[in-house]
Coordinates of C-alpha atoms in Angstrom, one line a residue:
X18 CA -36.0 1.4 -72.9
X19 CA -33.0 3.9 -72.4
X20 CA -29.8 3.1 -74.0
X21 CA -27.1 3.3 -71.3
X22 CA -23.8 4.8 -73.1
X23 CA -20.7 3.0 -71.6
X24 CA -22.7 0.2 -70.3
X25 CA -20.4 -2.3 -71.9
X26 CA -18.4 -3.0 -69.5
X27 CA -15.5 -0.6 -69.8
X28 CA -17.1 1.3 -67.0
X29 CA -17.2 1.1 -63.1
X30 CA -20.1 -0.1 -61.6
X31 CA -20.5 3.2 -59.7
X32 CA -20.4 4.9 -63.4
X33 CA -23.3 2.9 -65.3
X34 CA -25.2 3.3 -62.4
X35 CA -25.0 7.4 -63.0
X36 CA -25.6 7.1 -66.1
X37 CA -29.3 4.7 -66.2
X38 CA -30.1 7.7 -63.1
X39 CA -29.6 10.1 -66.5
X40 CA -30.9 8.2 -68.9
X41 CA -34.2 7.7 -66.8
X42 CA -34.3 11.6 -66.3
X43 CA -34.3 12.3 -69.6
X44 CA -37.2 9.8 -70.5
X45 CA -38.8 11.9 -68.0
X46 CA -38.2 15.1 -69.7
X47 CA -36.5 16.5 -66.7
X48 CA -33.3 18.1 -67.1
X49 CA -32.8 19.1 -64.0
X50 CA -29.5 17.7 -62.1
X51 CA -29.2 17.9 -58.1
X52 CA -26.2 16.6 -56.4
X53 CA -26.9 13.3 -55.1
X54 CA -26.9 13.9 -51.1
X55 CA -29.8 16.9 -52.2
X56 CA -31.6 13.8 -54.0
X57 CA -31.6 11.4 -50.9
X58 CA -32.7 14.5 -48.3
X59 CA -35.4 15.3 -50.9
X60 CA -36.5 11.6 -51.1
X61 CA -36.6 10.8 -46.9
X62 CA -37.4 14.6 -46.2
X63 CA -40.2 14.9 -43.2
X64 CA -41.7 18.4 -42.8
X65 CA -44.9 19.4 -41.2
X66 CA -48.2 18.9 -43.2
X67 CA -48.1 22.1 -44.7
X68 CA -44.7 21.5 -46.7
X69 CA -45.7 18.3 -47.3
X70 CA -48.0 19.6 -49.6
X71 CA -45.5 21.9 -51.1
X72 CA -42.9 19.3 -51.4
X73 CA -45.8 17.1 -53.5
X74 CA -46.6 20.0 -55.5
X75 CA -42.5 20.5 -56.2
X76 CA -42.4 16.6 -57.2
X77 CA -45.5 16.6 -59.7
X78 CA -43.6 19.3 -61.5
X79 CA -45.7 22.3 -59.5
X80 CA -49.2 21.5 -61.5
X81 CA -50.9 20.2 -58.8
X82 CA -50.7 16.7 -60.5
X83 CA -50.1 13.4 -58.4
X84 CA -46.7 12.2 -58.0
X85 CA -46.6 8.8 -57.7
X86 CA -44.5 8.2 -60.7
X87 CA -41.8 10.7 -59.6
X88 CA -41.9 9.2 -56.1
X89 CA -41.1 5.9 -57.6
X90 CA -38.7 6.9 -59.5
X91 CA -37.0 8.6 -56.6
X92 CA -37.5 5.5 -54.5
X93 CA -35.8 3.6 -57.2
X94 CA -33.1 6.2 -57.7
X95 CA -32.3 6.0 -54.1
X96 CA -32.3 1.9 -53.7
X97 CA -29.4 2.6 -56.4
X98 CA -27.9 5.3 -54.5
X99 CA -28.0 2.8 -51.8
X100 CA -26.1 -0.1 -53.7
X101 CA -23.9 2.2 -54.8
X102 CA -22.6 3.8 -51.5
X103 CA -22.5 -0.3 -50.1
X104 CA -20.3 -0.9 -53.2
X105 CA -18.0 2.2 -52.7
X106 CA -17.6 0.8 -49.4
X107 CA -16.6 -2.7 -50.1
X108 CA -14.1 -1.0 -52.7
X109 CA -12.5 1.1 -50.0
X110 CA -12.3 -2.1 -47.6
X111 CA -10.6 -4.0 -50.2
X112 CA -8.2 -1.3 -50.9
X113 CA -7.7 -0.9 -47.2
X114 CA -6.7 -5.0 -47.4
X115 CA -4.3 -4.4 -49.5
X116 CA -0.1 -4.0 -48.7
X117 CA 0.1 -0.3 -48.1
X118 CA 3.9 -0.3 -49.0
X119 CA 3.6 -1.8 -52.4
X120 CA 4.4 1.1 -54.1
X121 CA 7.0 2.2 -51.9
X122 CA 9.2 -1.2 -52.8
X123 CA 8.5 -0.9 -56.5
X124 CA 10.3 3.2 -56.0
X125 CA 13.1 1.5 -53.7
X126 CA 13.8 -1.1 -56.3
X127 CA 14.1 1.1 -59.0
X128 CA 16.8 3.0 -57.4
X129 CA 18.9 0.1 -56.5
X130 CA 21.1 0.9 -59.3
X131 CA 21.2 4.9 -59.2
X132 CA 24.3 6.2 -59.7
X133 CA 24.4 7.5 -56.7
X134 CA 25.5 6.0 -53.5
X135 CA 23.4 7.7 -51.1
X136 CA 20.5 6.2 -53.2
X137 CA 21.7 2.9 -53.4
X138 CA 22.3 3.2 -50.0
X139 CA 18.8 4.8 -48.8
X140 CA 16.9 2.1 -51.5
X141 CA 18.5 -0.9 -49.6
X142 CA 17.9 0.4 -46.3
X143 CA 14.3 0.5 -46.9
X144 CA 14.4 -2.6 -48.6
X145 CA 16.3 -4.6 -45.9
X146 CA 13.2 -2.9 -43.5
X147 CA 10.4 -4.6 -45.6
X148 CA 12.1 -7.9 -46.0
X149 CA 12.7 -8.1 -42.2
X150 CA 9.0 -7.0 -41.0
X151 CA 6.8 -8.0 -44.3
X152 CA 8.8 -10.5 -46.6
X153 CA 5.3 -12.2 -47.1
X154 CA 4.0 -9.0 -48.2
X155 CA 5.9 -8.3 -50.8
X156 CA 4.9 -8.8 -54.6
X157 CA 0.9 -10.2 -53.4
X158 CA -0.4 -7.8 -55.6
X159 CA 0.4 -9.1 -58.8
X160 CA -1.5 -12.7 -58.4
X161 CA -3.7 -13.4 -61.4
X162 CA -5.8 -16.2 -62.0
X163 CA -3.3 -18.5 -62.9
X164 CA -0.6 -17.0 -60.1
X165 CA -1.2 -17.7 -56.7
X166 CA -0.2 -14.8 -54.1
X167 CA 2.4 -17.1 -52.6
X168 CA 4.1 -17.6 -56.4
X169 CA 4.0 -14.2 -57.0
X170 CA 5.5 -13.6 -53.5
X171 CA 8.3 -15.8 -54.5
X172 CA 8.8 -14.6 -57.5
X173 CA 8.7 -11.5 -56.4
X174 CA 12.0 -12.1 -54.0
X175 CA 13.6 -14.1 -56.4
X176 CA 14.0 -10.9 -58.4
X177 CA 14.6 -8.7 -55.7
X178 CA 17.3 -11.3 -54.2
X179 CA 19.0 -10.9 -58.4
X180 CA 19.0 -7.3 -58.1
X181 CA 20.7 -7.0 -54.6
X182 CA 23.4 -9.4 -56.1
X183 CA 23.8 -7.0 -59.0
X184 CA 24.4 -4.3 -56.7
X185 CA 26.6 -6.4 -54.7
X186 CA 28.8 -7.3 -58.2
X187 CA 28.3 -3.3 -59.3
X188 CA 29.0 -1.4 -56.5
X189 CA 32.5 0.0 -55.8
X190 CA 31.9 2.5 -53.0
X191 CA 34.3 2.3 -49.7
X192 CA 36.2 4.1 -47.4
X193 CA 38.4 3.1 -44.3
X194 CA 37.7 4.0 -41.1
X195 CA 41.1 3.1 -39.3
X196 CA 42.4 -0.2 -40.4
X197 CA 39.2 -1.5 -41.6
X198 CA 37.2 -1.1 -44.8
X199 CA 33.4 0.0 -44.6
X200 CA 31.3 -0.2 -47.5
X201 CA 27.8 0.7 -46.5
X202 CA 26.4 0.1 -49.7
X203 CA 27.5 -3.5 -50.0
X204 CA 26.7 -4.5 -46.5
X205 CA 23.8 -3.4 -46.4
X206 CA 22.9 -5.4 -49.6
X207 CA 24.0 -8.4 -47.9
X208 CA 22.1 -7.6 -45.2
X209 CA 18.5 -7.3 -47.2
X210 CA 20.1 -10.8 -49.1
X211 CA 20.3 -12.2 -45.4
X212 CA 16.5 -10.8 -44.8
X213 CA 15.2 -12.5 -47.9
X214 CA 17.3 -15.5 -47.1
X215 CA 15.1 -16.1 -43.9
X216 CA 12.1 -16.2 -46.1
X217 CA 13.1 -18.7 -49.1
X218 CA 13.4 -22.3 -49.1
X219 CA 16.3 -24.3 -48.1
X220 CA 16.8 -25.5 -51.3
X221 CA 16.9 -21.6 -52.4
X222 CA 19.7 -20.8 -49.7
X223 CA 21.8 -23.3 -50.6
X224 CA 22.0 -22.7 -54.1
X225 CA 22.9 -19.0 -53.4
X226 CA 25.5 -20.8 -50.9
X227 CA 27.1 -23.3 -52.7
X228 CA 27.2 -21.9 -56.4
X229 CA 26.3 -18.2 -56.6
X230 CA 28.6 -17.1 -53.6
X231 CA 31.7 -19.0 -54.5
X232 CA 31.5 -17.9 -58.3
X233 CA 31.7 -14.7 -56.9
X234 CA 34.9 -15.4 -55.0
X235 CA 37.0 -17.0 -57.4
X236 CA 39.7 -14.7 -58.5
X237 CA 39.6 -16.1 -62.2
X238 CA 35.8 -14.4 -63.0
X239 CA 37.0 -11.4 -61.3
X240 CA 40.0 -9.2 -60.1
X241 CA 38.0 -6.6 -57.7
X242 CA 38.7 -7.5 -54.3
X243 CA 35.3 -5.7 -53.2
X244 CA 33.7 -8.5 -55.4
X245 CA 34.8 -10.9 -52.7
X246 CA 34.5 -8.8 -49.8
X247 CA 31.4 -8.4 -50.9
X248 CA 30.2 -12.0 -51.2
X249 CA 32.1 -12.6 -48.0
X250 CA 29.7 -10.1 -45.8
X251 CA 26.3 -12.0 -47.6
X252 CA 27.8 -15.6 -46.6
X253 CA 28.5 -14.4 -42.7
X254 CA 24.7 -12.9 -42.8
X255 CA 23.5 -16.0 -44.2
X256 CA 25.1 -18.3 -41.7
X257 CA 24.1 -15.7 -39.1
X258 CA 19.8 -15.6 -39.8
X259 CA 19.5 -19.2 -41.0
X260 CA 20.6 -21.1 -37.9
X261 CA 18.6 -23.6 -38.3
X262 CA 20.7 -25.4 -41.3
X263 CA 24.4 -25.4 -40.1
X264 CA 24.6 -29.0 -41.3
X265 CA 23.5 -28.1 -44.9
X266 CA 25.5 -24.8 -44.9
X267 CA 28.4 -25.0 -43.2
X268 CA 29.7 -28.1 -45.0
X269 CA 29.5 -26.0 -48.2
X270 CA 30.8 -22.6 -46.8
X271 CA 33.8 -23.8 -44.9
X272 CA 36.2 -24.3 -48.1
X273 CA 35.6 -21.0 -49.6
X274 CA 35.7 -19.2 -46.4
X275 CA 38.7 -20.9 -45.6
X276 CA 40.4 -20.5 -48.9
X277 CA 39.2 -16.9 -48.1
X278 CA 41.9 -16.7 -45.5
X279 CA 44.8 -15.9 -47.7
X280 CA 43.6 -14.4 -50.1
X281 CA 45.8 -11.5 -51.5
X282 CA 44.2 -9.0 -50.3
X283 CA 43.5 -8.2 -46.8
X284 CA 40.5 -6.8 -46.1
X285 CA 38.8 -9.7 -48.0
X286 CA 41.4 -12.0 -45.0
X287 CA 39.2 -10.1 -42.3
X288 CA 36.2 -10.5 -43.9
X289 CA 36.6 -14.2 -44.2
X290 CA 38.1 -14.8 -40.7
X291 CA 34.7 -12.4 -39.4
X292 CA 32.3 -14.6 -41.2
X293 CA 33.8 -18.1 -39.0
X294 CA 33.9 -15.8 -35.7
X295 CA 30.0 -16.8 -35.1
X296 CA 30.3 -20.1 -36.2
X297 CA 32.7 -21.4 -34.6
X298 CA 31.0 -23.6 -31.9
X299 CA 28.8 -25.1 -34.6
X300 CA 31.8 -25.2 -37.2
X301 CA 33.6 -27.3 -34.7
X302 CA 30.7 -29.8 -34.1
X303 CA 29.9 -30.3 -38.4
X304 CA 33.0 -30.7 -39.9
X305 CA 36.3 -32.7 -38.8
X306 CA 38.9 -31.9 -36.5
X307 CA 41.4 -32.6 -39.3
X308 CA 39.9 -29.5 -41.1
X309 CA 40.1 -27.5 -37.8
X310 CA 43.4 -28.2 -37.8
X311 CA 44.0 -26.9 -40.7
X312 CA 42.2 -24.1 -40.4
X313 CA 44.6 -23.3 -37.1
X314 CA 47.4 -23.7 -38.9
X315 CA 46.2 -21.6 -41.5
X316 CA 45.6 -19.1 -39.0
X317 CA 48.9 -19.0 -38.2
X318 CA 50.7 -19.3 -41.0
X319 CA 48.5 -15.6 -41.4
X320 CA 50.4 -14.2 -38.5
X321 CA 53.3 -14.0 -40.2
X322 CA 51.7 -11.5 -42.4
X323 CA 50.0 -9.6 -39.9
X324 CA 51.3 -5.7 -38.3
X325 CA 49.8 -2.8 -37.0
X326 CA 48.2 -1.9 -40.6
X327 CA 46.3 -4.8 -41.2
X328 CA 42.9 -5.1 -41.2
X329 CA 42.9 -8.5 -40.4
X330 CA 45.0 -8.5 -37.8
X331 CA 41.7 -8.7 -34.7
X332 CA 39.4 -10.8 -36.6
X333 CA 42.4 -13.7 -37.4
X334 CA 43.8 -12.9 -33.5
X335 CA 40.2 -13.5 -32.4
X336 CA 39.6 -16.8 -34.6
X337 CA 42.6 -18.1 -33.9
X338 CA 41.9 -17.5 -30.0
X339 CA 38.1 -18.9 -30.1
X340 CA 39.6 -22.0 -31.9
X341 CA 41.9 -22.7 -29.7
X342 CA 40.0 -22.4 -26.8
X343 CA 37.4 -25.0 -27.9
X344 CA 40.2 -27.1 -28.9
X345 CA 43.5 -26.9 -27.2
X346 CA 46.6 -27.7 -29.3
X347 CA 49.6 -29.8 -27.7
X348 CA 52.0 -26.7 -25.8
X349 CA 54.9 -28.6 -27.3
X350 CA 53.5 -27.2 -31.1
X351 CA 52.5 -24.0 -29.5
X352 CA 55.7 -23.3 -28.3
X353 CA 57.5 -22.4 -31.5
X354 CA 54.6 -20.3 -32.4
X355 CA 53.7 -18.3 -29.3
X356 CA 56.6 -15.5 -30.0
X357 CA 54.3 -14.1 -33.1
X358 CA 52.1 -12.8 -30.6
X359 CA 54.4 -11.3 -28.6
X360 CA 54.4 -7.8 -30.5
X361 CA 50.7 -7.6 -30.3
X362 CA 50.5 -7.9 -26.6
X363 CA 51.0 -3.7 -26.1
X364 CA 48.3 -3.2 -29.7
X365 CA 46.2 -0.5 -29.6
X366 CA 43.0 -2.4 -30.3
X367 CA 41.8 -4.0 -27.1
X368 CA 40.6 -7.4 -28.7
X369 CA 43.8 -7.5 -29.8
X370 CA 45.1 -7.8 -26.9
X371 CA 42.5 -9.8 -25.2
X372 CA 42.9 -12.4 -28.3
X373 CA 46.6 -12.3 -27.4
X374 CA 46.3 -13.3 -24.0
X375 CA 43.5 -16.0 -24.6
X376 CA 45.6 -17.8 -26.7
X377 CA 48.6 -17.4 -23.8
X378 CA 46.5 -18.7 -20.8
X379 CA 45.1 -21.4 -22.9
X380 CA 49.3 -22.6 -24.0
X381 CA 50.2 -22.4 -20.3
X382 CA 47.2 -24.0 -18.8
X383 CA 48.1 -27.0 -21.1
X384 CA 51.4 -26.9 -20.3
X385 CA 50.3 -26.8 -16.6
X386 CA 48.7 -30.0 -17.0
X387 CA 52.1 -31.9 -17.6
X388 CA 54.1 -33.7 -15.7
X389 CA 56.2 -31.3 -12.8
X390 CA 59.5 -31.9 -14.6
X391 CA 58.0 -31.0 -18.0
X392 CA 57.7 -27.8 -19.9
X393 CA 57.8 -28.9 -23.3
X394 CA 58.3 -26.4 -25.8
X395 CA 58.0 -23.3 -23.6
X396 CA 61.7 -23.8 -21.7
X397 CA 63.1 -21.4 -24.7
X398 CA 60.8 -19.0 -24.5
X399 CA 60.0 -18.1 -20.6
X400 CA 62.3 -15.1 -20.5
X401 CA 60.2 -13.6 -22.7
X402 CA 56.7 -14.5 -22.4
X403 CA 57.5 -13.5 -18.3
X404 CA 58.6 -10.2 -19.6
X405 CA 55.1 -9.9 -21.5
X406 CA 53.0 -10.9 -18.7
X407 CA 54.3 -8.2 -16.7
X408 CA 54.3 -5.8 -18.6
X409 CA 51.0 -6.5 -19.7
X410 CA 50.3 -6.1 -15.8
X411 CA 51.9 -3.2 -15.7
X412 CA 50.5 -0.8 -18.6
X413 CA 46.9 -2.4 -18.7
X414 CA 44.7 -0.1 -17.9
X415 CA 41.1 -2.1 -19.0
X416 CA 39.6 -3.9 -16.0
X417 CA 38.8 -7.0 -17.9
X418 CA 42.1 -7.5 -19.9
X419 CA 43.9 -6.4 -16.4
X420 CA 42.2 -9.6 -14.8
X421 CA 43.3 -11.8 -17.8
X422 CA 46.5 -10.3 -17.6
X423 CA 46.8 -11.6 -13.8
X424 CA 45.5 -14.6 -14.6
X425 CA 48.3 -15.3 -16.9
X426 CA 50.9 -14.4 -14.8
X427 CA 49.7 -16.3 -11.9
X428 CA 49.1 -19.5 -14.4
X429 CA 53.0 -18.6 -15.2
X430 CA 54.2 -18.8 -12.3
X431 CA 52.7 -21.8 -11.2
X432 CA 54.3 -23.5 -14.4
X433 CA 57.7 -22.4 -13.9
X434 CA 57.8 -22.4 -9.8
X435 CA 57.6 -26.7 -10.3
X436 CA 61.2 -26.2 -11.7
X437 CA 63.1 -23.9 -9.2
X438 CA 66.2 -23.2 -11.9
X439 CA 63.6 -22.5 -14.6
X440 CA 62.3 -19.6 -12.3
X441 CA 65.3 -18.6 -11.5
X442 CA 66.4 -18.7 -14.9
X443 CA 63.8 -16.8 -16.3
X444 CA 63.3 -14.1 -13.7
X445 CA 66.9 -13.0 -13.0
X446 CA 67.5 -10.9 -15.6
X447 CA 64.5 -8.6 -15.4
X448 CA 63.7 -7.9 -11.5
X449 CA 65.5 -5.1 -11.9
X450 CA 64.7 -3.4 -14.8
X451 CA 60.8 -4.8 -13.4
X452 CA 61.4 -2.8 -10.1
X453 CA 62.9 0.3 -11.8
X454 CA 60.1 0.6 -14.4
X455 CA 57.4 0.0 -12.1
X456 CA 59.1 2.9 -9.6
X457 CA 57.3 5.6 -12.4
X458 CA 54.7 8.1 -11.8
X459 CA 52.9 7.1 -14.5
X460 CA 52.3 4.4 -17.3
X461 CA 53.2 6.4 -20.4
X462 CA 56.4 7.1 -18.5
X463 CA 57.4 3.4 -16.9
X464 CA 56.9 2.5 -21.1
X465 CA 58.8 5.4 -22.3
X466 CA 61.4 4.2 -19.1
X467 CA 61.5 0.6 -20.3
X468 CA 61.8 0.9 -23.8
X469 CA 64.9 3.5 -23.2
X470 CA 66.7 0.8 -20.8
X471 CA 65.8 -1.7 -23.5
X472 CA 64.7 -4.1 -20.9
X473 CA 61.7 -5.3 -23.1
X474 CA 62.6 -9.2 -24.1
X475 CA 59.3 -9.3 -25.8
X476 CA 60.4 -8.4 -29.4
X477 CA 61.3 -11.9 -30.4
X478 CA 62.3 -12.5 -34.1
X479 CA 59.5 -13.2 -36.6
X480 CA 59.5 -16.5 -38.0
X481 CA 60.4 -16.7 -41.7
X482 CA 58.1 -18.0 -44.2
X483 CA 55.9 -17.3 -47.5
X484 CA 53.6 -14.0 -46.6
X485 CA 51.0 -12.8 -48.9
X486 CA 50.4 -9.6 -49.1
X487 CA 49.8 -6.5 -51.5
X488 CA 52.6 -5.1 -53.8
X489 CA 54.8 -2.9 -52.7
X490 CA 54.3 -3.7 -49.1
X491 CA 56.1 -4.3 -46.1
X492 CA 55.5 -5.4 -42.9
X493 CA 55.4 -2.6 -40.2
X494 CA 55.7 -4.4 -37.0
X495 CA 56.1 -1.9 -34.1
X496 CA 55.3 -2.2 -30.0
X497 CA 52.6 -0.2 -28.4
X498 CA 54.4 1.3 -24.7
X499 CA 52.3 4.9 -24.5
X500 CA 49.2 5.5 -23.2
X501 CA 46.9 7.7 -24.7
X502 CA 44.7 9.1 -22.0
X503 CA 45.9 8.8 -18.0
X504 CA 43.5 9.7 -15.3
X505 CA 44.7 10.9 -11.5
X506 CA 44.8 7.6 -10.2
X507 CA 46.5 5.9 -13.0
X508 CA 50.3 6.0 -11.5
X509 CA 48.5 4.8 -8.2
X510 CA 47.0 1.9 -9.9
X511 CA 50.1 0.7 -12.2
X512 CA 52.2 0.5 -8.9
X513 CA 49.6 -1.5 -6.9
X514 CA 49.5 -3.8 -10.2
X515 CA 53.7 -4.4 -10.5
X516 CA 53.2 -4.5 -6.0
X517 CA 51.0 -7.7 -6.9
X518 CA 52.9 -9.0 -9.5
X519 CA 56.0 -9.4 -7.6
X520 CA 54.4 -10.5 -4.5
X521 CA 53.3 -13.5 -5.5
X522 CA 56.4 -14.0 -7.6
X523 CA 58.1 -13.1 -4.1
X524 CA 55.6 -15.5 -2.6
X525 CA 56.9 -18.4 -4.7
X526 CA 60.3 -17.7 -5.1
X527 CA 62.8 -20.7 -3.8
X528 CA 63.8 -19.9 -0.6
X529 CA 67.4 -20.4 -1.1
X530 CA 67.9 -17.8 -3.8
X531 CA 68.6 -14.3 -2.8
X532 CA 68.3 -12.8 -6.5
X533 CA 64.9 -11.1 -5.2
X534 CA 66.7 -9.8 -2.2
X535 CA 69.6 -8.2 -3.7
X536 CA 67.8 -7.1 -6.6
X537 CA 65.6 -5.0 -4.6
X538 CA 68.4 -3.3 -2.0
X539 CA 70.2 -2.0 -5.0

């Protein structure tokens, strides 16, 4: 018997099999190798009778002598051929069964910490791809015997879910665009954290939640605000994929988020007061209205701090406005507050302005609702929240805040037209300067017209009281009049606006009064 070198198991199959087909041919004495596809056309070659023959003679070694054995041994070598192609095949099955993109996370996971951002960057993006389409993919491969594919899975996102936090903790990279802070590395980490999130147990998720997240907030382990930005954006893309645990989560989130809120630093303020914005129907239903409240009047004790430079200034507006709406405050409380809001009525960012007048309709729709002899804490301030509203009319040019804008006046008016000396009171003094301003050709020149007759009331002084904010900074509070782009028709449409506004003013004006009258024959 033929001693098969290598036959010990440190071999493929497809290997010892090659080698007993040698070792067998040299017992033979034949020395002569083919490749093996010659070997099987040999073995089931048909040919005519005449090479037949020839093909005999061949396989007895050309003596003429019969070649049973060598036709046996060919059969033989071919049943092995045969088990070795079906085993080839199996293999390439099995490798077909297998993740395809293994490989590719190990590479993307190594370069989560390159020193490079565009790495870091390009890494995460891939990652946060696989997490989203094959988190139960991911890390299969290394199950042994005593690991089961879905341990190894697990384990596999634990580490990857460590490794994003590191880059999260690590990574400094930002730039502003604007106002606002964008850090594409860091986001994008807390979007693959968000993506693995929807994957891991509950028990999992909360721990990241409850411990790992607020450890990373609190300004005693740390003094970089991007540390808390950063955990910031992974808590709002928690909250955001894993909807289905708002009574487990948002218990735990709400303190840190809304200690969040005045923090020093004020893109880490907007990046709290973004992660409530999609919460805030659930956030009302989970925890208390006392905490609600105080989250409001956090909000606006944050107004204080708030001018054309902050970041923060449309994600707190737009909080404050979404709270507010689902649960109105007494007018009475509003009143002394409304004023803040005043100077962001004419901002240049447009949900700044819608936030604005949200929170206005809602204060005079509650106010509305009173008795008729009743304005509550909006008597002192009517000169100048009339003066916004038309102005607002005026200089609008978005369709959807132009509507809003209307609706506020008209919910104005139908407050103050219950008290006829409140009207009159609070109208008086600006239908003329109204009626001049609203005689322009265009928008940027009824603002530059207004603002030179100082006939805007809508500057109100800001309230005094302790303001957070970065060293060396000041607050740079300053109204928005011009327009930046004007089309054709944009005169047209301004005076059609003011022709509306003081029509129905006109419309519910007491009849006794002549201030309309003589106001507009001078």
């Amino acid at each position: 018997e033929a001693v098969v070198p290598g036959a010990d198991g440190a071999v493929s199959a497809r290997e010892r099999n090659r080698q007993k087909r040698e070792a067998k041919r040299r017992a033979r004495g034949d020395t002569t190798t083919l490749p093996k596809r010659q070997k099987k056309s040999l073995t089931t070659f048909v040919a005519a009778p005449g090479d037949r023959q020839e093909a005999e003679k061949a396989g007895a070694g050309g003596d003429g002598a019969p070649a049973e054995d060598a036709d046996a041994d060919d059969v033989d070598e071919l049943a092995e051929f045969d088990d070795e192609e079906e085993g080839d095949a199996a293999h390439r099955n099995s490798e077909q069964r297998q993740w395809p993109f293994n490989s590719l996370a190990l590479l993307l996971k190594q370069n989560l910490l390159h020193p490079s951002w565009h790495r870091r960057h390009g890494a995460l993006v891939g990652l946060r791809q696989l997490l989203i389409y094959h988190p139960y993919s991911l890390g299969r491969a290394y199950s042994t015997d005593t690991v089961t594919p879905d341990q190894a899975n697990t384990a596999f996102l634990h580490d990857l879910v460590c490794r994003l936090l590191c880059v999260l903790i690590l990574d400094r990279f930002a730039d502003f665009v604007g106002e606002a802070v964008v850090a594409p590395v860091r986001e994008t980490a807390a979007m693959a954290i968000s993506a693995a999130a929807k994957t891991l147990s509950e028990d999992t998720v909360l721990l990241l939640v409850g411990q790992v997240i607020p450890a990373m907030l609190n300004p005693e382990f740390n003094n970089h605000w991007e540390v808390r930005h950063a955990a910031l954006l992974t808590i709002r893309y928690i909250l955001a994929v894993r909807e289905d645990m708002p009574r487990t989560l948002l218990p735990v989130a709400f303190p840190f988020l809304s200690t969040a809120l005045s923090d020093d630093d004020d893109e880490v303020r907007a990046a709290a007061a973004a992660a409530l914005l999609p919460i805030v129907t659930p956030l009302t239903q989970v925890v208390g209205s006392q905490a609600i409240d105080g989250l409001v009047e956090k909000l606006w004790a944050s107004t204080l701090d708030l001018d054309d430079l902050c970041a923060s200034t449309a994600a707190v507006l737009q909080l404050l406005a979404e709270l507010i709406q689902l649960n109105p405050r007494d007018h009475t409380a509003l009143g002394g507050l409304l004023p803040r809001l005043f100077p962001f009525t004419r901002h240049n960012s447009a949900a700044v302005r819608k936030s604005v007048l949200q929170v206005l309709i809602v204060a005079v729709e509650n106010a509305v609702r009173e008795p008729a002899d009743n304005l509550g804490g909006l008597d002192p301030i009517l000169p100048a929240l009339c003066a916004a509203a038309f102005k607002n009319v005026l200089l609008e040019s978005k369709p959807d805040l132009l509507d809003s804008s209307k609706q506020l006046w008209k919910t104005l008016i139908a407050l103050v037209e219950r008290k006829p000396a409140s009207m009159i009171g609070s109208v008086k003094d600006n239908v003329e300067p109204w009626l001049l301003v609203a005689s322009q050709d265009t928008r940027a020149s009824a603002a530059r017209f207004d603002k030179a007759r100082n006939g805007d009331n809508t500057a109100m002084p800001r309230a005094a009281g302790p303001a957070k904010r970065k060293a060396g900074r000041t607050v740079q509070l300053t109204e928005h009049h011009l327009v930046a782009v004007e089309g054709p028709d944009e005169g047209f449409e301004m005076q059609q606006a003011a022709a509306w506004a003081l029509g129905y003013l006109a419309a519910r004006w007491p009849r006794e009064d002549q201030t309309l009258i003589d106001a507009s024959t001078r």
